[in-house]
XYZ file of C-alpha atoms in Angstrom:
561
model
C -59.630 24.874 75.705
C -58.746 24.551 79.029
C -58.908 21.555 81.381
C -61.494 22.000 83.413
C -64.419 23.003 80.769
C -66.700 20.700 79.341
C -68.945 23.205 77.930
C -69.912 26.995 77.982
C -72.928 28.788 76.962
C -72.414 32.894 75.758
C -74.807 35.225 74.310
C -73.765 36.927 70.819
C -74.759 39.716 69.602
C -74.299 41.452 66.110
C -74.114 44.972 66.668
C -74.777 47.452 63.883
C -71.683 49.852 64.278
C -68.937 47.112 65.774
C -70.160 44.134 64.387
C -70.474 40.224 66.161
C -69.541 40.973 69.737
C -69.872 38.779 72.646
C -72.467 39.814 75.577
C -72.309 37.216 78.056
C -70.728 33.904 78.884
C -71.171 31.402 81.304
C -68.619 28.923 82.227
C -68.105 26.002 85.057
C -65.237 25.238 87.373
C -64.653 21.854 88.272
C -63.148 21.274 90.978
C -60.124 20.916 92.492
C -60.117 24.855 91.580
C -56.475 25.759 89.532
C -54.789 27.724 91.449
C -53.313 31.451 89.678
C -49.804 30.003 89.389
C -51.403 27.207 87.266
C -54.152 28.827 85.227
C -52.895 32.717 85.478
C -56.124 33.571 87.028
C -57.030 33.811 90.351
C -59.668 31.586 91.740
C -63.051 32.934 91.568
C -65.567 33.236 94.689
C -63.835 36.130 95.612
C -64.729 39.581 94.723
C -61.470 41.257 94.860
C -60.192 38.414 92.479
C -62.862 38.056 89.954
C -62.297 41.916 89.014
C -58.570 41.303 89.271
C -59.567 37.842 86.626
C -61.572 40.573 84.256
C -58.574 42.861 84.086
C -56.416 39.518 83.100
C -59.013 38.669 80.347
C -59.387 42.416 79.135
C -55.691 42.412 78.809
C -54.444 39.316 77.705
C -57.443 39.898 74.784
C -58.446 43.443 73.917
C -56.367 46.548 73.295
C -57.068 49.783 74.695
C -58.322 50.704 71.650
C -60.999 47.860 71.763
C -61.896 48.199 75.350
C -62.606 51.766 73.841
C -64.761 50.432 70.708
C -67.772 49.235 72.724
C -70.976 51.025 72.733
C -74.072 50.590 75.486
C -75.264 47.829 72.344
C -71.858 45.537 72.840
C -71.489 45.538 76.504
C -73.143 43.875 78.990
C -71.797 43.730 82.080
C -68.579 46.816 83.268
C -65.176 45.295 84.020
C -65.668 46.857 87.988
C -68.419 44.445 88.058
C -67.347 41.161 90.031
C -69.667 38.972 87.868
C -72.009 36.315 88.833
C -70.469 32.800 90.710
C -73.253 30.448 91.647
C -72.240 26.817 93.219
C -73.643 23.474 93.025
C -73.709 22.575 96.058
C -73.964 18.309 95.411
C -70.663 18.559 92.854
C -68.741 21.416 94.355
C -68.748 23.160 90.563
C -68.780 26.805 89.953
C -70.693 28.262 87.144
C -69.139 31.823 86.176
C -70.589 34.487 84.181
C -69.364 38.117 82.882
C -68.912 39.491 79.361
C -66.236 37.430 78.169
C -64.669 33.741 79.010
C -61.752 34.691 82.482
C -59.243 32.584 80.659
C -57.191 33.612 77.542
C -57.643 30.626 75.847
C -60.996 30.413 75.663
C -61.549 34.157 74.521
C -60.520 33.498 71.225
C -62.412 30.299 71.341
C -65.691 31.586 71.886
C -64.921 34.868 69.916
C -64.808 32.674 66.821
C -67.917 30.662 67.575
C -69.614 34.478 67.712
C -68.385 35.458 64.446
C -69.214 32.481 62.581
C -72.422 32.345 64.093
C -73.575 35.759 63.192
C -72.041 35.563 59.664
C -71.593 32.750 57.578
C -72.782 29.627 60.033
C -76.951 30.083 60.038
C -79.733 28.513 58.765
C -82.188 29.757 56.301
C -84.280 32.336 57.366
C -81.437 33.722 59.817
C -83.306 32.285 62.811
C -82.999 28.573 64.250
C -80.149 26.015 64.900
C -77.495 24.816 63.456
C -74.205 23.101 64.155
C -70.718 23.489 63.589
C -67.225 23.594 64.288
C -63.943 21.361 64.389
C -61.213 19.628 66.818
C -59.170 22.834 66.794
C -61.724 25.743 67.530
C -64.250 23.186 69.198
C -67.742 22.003 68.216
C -70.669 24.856 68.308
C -74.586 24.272 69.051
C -76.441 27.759 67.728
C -79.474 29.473 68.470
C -79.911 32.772 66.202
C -82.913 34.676 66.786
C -84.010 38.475 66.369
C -85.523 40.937 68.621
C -87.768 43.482 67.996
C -86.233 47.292 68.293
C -87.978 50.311 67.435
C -85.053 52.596 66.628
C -82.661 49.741 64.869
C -82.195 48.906 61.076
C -85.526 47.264 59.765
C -87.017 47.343 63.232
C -84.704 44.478 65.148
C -81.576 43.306 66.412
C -79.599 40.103 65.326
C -78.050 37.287 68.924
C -76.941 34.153 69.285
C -76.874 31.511 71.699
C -73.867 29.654 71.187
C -72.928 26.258 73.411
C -69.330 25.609 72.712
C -67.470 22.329 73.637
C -64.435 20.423 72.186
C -66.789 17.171 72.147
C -68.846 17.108 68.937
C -71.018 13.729 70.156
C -71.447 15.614 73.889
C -73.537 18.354 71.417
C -74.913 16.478 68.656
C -76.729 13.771 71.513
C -77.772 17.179 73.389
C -79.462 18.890 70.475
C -82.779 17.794 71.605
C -82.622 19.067 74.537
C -80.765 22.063 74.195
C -83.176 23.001 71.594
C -86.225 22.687 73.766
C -84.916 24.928 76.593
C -82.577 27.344 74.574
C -86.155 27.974 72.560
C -87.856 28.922 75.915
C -85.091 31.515 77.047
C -85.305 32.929 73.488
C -89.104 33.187 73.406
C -89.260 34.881 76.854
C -86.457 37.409 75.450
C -88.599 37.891 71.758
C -91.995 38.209 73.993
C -90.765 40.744 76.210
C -89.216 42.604 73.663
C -92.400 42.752 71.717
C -93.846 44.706 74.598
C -91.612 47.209 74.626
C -91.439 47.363 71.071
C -95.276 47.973 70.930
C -95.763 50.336 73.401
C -92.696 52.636 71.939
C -94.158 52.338 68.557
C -97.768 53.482 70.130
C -96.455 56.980 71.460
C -93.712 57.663 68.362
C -94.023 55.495 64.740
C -90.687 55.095 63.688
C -91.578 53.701 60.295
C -93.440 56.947 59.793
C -91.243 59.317 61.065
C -88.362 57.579 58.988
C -90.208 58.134 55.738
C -90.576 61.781 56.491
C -87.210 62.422 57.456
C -84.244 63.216 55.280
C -81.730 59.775 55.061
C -77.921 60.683 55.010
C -75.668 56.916 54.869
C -72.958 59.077 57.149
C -75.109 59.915 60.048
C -77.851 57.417 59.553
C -77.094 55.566 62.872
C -77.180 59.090 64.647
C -80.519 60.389 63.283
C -82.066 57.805 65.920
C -82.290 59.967 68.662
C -78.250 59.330 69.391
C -79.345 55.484 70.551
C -78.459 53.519 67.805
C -76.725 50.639 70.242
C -79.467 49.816 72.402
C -78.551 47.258 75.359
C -80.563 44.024 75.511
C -81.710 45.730 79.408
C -82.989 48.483 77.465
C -84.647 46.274 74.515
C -86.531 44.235 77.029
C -86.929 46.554 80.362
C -85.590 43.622 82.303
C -83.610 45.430 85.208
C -81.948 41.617 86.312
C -81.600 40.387 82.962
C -77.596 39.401 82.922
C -78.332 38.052 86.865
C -81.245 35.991 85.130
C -79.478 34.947 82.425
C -76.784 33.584 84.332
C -79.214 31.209 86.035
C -81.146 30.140 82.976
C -77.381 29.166 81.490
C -75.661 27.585 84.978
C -78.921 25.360 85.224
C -78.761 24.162 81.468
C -74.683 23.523 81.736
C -75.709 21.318 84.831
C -78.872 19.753 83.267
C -77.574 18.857 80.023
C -74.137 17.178 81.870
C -76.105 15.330 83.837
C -78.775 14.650 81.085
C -76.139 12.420 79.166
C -74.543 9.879 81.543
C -72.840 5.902 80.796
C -75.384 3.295 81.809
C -74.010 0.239 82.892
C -75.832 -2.823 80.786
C -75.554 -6.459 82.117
C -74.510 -7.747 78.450
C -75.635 -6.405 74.977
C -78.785 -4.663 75.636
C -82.146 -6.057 74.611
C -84.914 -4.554 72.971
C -86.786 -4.166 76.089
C -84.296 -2.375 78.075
C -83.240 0.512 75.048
C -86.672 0.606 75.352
C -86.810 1.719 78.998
C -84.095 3.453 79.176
C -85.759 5.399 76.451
C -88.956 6.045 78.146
C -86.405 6.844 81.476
C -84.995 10.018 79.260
C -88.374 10.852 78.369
C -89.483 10.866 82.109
C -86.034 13.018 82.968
C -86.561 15.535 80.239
C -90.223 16.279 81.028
C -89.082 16.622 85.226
C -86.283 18.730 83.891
C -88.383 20.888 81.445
C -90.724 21.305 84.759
C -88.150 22.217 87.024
C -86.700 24.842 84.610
C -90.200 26.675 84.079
C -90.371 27.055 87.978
C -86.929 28.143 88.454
C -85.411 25.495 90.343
C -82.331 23.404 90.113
C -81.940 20.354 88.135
C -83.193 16.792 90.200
C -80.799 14.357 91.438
C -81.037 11.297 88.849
C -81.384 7.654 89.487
C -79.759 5.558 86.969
C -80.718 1.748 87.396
C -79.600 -1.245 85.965
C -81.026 -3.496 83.192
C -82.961 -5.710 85.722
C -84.100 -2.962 88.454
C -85.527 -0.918 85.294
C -87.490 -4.596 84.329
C -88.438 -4.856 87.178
C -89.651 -1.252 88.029
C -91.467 -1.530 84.643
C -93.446 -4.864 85.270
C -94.467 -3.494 89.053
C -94.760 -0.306 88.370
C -92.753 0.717 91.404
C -94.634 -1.240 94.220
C -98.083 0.049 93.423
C -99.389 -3.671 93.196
C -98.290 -4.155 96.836
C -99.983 -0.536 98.483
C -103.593 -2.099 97.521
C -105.363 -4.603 100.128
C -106.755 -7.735 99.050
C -105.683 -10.584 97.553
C -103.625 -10.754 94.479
C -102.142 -12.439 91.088
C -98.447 -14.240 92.535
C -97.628 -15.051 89.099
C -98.308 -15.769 85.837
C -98.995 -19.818 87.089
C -101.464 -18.791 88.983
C -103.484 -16.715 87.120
C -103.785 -19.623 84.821
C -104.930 -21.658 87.656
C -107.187 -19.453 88.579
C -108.665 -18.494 85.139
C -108.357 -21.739 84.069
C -106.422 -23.105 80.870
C -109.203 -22.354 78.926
C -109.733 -19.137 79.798
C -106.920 -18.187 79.911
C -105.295 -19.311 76.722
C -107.839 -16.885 74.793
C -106.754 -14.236 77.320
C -103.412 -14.814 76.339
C -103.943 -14.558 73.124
C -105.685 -12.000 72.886
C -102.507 -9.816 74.917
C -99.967 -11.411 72.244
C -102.586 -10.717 69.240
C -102.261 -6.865 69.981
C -106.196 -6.787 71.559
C -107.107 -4.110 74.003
C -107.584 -6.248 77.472
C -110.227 -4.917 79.722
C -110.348 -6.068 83.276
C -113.541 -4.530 84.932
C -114.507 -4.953 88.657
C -114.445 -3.208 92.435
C -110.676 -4.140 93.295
C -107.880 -2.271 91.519
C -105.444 -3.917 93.626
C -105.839 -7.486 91.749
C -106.922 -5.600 88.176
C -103.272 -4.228 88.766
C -101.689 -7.506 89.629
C -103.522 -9.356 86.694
C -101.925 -6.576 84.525
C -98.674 -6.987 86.020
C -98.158 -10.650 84.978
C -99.860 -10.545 81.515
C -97.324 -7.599 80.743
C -94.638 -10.313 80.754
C -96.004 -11.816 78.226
C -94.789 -8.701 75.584
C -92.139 -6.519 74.908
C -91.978 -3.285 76.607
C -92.328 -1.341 73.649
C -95.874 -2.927 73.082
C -97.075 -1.931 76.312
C -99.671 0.871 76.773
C -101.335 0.441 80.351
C -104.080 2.286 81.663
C -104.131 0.300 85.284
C -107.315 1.322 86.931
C -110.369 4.819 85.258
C -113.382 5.355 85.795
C -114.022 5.640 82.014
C -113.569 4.535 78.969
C -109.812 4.690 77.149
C -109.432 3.875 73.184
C -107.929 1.322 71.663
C -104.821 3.067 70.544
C -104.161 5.301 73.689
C -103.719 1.601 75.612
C -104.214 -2.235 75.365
C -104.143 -3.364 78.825
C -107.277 -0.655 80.475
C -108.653 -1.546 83.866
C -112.147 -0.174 85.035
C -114.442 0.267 87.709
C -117.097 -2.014 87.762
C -120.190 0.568 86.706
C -118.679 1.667 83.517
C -120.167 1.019 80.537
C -118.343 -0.557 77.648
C -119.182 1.199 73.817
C -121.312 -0.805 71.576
C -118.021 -0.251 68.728
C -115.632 -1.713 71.212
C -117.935 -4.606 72.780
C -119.257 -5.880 69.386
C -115.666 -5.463 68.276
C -113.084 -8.694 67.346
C -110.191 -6.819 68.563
C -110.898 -6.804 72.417
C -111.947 -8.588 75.219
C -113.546 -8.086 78.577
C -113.235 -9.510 81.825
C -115.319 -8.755 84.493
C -114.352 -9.430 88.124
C -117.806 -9.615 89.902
C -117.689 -10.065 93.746
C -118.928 -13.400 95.339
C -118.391 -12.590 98.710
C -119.007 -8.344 99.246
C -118.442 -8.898 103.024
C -114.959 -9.969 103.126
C -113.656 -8.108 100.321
C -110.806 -6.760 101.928
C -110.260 -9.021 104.914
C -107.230 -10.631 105.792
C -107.885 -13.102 103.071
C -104.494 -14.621 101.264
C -104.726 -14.783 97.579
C -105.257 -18.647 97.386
C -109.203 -17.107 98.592
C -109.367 -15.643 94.974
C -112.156 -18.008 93.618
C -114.229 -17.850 96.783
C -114.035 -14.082 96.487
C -114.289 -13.315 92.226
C -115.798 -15.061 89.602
C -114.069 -13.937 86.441
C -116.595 -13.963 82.765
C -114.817 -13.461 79.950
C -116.326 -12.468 76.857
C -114.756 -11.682 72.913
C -117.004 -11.456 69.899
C -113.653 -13.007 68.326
C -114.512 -16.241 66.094
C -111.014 -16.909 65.039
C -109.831 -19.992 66.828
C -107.232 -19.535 69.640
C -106.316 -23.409 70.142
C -103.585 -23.421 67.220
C -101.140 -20.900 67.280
C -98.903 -18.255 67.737
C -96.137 -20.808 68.160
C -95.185 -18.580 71.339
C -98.042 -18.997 73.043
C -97.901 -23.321 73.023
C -94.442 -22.953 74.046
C -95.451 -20.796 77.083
C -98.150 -22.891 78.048
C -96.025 -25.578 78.355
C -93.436 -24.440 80.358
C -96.404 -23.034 83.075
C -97.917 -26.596 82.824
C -94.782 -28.298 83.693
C -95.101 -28.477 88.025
C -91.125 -29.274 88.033
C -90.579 -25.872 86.922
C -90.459 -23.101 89.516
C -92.123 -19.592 88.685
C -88.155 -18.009 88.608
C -87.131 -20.801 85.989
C -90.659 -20.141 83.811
C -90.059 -16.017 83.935
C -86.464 -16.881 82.881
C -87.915 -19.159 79.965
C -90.328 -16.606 79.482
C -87.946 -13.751 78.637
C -85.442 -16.442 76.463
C -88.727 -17.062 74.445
C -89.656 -13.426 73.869
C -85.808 -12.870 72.928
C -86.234 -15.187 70.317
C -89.094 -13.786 68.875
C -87.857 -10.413 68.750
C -84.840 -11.595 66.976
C -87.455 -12.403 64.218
C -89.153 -9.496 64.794
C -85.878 -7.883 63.968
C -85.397 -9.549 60.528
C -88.687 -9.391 59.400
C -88.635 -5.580 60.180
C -85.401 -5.042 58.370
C -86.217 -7.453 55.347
C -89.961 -6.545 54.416
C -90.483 -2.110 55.950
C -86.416 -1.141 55.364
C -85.376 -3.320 52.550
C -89.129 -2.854 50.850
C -89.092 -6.843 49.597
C -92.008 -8.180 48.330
C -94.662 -10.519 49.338
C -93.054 -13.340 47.788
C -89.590 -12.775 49.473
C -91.289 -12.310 52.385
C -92.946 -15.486 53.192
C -89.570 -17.612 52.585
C -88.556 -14.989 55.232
C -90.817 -16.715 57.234
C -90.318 -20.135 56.563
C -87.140 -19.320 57.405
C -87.842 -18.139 61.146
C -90.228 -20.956 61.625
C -93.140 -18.826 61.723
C -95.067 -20.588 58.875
C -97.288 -24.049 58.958
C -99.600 -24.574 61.882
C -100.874 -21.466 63.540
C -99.134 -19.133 60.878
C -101.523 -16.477 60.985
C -101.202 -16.217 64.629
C -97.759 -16.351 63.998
C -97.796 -13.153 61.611
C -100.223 -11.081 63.146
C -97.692 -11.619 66.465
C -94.567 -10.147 64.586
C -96.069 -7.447 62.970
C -97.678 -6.356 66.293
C -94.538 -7.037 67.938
C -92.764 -4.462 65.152
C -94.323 -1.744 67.008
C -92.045 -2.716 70.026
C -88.801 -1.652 68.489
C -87.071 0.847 70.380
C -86.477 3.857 68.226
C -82.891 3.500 68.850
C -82.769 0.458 66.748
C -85.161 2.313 63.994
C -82.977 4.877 63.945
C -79.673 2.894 63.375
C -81.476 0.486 60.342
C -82.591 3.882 58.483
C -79.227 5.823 59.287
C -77.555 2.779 57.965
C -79.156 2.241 54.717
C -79.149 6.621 53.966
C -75.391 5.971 54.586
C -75.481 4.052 51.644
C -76.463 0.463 52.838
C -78.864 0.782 49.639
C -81.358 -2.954 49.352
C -80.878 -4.952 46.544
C -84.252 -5.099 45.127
C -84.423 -1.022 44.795
C-alpha cells in the first residue's frame, strides 16, 4: 500500500454477468504530493493529468480485453472523465475519487477486498458488517447491503462498502462510527431505490410478466428488456450520485482520522478523566453525526488535557461566572454558610447517591452550589440538571436545580432518597446588586428538608475525613481540593476491587465482607460505607468495564465458578 494512504473507502458491486467489480473509490493525498518520477503517476489537481493517471491505472491493471468486459452495471465513472479532487483546506490533503484506486498497488489491494466481500467474507443474512483481512492485503471494514431493482434476479442488486487500511486497530476502534454513518449513506441509497423500484413496478409487474413468459438459462439476462446491468444512476435516478458520493466518502476519511487522535495524560489516567474523555467522544460523534446530515465539513477538534477537561467539567465552561449575584467560592464556604450541620446531611446525601434539589430565584448561586458539591463524586456519578422550570426524575439526574414556584411530587418529597433546599430571598431589593458573595446570608436563607431518618453523624468514612480537612483553617482551599481528589482516588481504588471481586468474579456474600474488612470499609459507619461504593460502581468508565469483562472472556475464568 502506498505511503501516503491511511485509508480508502470504494463502492463494490456484484454484477450478475461479470461478477464483484469495483464502482468507485475514494482515496487521500497527503501531502508533500509524490511527484510522477516517484509514484509513476502524475500529481492530481490537474485535469490533463488525472486522465493521463486513469490511463496509468487502466493499464498497469486491466487488459484490453477487460476494459472491454464492463457493462453500464460495472462502470461508474468513463476513463475521459477527470474524476473528482476535493481539498481540505486546514491539512492541505486531497481526497480523490474515480472507478478504481490511480496507483497500481493499490488496485489489486482493493480488488481483493471487493471479491472477498461479495463472496465468502459476509455476515448472515448477506447484509451488515463485518471485518477482515491481514498484514499483507490490509485490514477491511464492510458494509453489504441490497438494492431494490425491478428487472434484476429476485428483484435486487448485491454492493459493498469496503474501508480498507493496513492498520487493523485504526478500523476495529472506528467500527462504531463507521457503522453509524456508512448505515446512513446506505439507507439514503436503499430509500431512493425503493422509489424507483415502486413506481416501475406500478406501470409494468415484473413478477407477473416473468411468470407468463417463457424462461431460457441462455438468454435469461436478455429477456429483460436488453438492461440486465443497470447502473446504480439508473437504480436510484440520482443524476450527481458518483459527485455525491465522493463527498459523503472524503468527509468520512477526514472525520474518522480525526475522530481517533493520541491524548496526552498527565500520568496513568484516573477514573474520572477516561470518564471525560469518554463523554468528549460522545459530544464529537453527535457534532459530527450533525454536521454530516447537513452536508458540511467535519469541525475543528479541541483536545484538552487531564486538568482543563476537570476543570471544564466542574464549571461547566464558565457558565457559573455569566450569572450576576453572589456566589459559592468553594466548597469551605458553602459549609460556612450552610453551616456544619447542614451541611454534613447535604453532603451526605450527594455521596449516598440522593437526588439534590436546590430550589430558589437565582440560578447563578444554584449553579455555583452545584459546582462545588460535584467535587465531592466521581464524574461518572454525575447527572446535573443545573437550573428547569420543572420537575426531572430521579434517574435522569441527582443534582436538579429549580425555579422557586415549582412544585415538588408528593413520591419524591415524602421520599428517603432526596432532599430539598430552598433558597428563599431575604432581601428582594438588592438581589442582584453589586453585592460580593460574603452578603450571602443577608440575602438567602437556605431550609433544608429530608424525610431521611437514617443518621448522618457516623459515617461514610469519606465524608469525616473531608470534613476535617475543610475544618482545618491552616489548610488553603487549593491544598483541601488537592486532598479532596487524593481521597476520592482512594475510594475508587476500592471501588475498583469491590467491583471486580463481588459483579465480575460473582463471590459471595461471605467473601465479600472480608473484602471489606480488607479496604477498611467495615466497623463504624459501615453501611454508609457500602451504600457509598456500590453507588460509586456506577462511576466506572466503560473503558475499565470493558477491559475486566474482555479479560475474564479471554480466559481470566474466577475461581469460585
Amino acid at each position: 500500500m502506498c505511503f501516503w494512504m491511511n485509508a480508502l473507502v470504494a463502492l463494490c458491486h456484484f454484477c450478475e454477468l461479470h461478477g464483484p467489480r469495483t464502482l468507485f473509490c475514494t482515496e487521500p493525498l497527503h501531502p508533500p504530493f509524490p511527484t510522477p518520477s516517484q509514484a509513476g503517476a502524475p500529481i492530481p489537481g490537474d485535469r490533463e493529468s488525472d486522465r493521463e493517471g486513469e490511463g496509468l491505472t487502466m493499464r498497469a491493471n486491466s487488459s484490453a480485453t477487460q476494459r472491454g468486459d464492463m457493462c453500464e452495471g460495472c462502470r461508474s465513472l468513463p476513463a475521459s472523465h477527470p474524476g473528482f479532487v476535493s481539498v481540505d483546506s486546514e491539512t492541505g490533503i486531497r481526497f480523490l475519487s474515480h472507478q478504481h484506486p490511480r496507483q497500481p498497488q493499490l488496485f489489486s489491494v482493493v480488488r481483493q477486498a471487493c471479491v472477498r466481500s461479495l463472496s465468502c467474507e459476509v455476515c448472515p443474512g448477506r447484509e451488515g458488517p463485518i471485518f477482515f483481512g491481514d498484514e499483507q492485503h490490509g485490514f477491511v471494514f464492510s458494509h453489504t447491503f441490497f438494492i431494490k431493482d425491478s428487472l434484476a434476479r429476485g428483484f435486487q442488486r448485491w454492493y459493498s462498502i469496503v474501508m480498507v487500511a493496513m492498520d487493523r486497530i485504526y478500523l476495529i476502534n472506528s467500527w462504531p462510527f463507521l457503522l453509524r454513518h456508512l448505515r446512513l449513506t446506505i439507507q439514503s441509497l436503499q430509500s431512493t431505490a425503493l422509489k424507483v423500484f415502486d413506481s416501475e413496478q406500478c406501470v409494468c409487474p415484473q413478477r407477473a410478466v416473468r411468470m407468463n413468459s417463457v424462461f431460457s438459462p441462455a438468454v435469461f439476462p436478455h429477456q429483460r428488456s436488453g438492461n440486465a446491468a443497470r447502473s446504480l444512476p439508473s437504480l436510484t435516478q440520482h443524476t450527481n450520485l458518483w459527485a455525491s458520493l465522493h463527498s459523503s466518502f472524503s468527509w468520512l476519511l477526514k472525520a474518522c482520522g480525526s475522530h481517533l487522535t493520541e491524548k496526552l495524560l498527565e500520568g496513568a489516567p484516573t477514573e474520572d478523566t477516561l470518564v471525560l474523555i469518554e463523554r468528549q467522544t460522545e459530544q464529537e460523534e453527535e457534532m459530527s453525526c450533525w454536521e454530516g446530515a447537513e452536508g458540511g465539513g467535519s469541525r475543528p477538534q479541541c483536545h484538552q488535557s487531564e486538568s482543563e477537561l476537570y476543570r471544564d467539567f466542574l464549571f461547566d465552561e464558565g457558565k457559573v461566572e455569566g450569572y450576576p449575584g453572589p456566589k459559592f467560592r468553594s466548597l469551605r464556604h458553602l459549609r460556612q454558610v450552610l453551616g456544619t450541620t447542614d451541611f454534613r446531611q447535604l453532603a451526605w446525601h450527594v455521596l449516598m447517591g440522593n437526588q439534590v434539589i436546590l430550589r430558589g430565584a437565582d440560578p447563578g448561586l444554584i449553579h455555583s452550589a452545584f459546582t462545588m458539591l460535584k467535587a465531592l463524586l466521581p464524574v461518572g456519578c454525575v447527572r446535573s440538571v443545573t437550573y428547569s422550570a420543572q420537575y426531572e426524575e430521579a434517574y435522569r439526574c441527582n443534582f436538579l436545580g429549580l425555579s422557586p414556584d415549582v412544585i415538588i411530587p408528593t413520591h419524591v418529597s415524602s421520599s428517603e432518597f432526596s432532599v430539598l433546599v430552598d433558597v428563599i430571598s431575604v432581601e428582594r431589593g438588592s438581589l442582584y446588586s453589586a453585592a460580593s458573595s460574603e452578603d450571602i446570608l443577608s440575602l438567602y436563607q437556605f431550609n433544608i428538608s429530608s424525610t431521611n431518618s437514617q443518621p448522618t453523624d457516623k459515617g461514610p468514612t469519606l465524608l469525616n475525613k473531608i470534613e476535617v480537612a475543610l475544618s482545618n483553617e491552616n489548610l488553603s482551599v487549593d491544598v483541601v481540593s488537592h486532598c479532596l481528589l487524593c481521597l476520592k482516588e482512594e475510594w475508587m481504588n476500592k471501588v475498583k476491587v469491590l467491583f471486580k471481586f463481588s459483579k465480575v468474579d460473582g463471590r459471595g456474600r461471605e467473601d465479600t465482607q472480608k473484602v471489606l474488612a480488607l479496604l477498611g470499609a467495615t466497623g463504624p459507619g459501615e453501611e454508609d460505607n457500602v451504600r457509598l461504593l456500590k453507588f460509586w460502581m456506577t462511576g466506572l468508565s466503560k473503558t475499565y468495564k470493558s477491559h475486566l469483562m474482555t479479560a475474564v472472556r479471554g480466559g481470566e475464568r474466577p475461581l469460585s465458578q
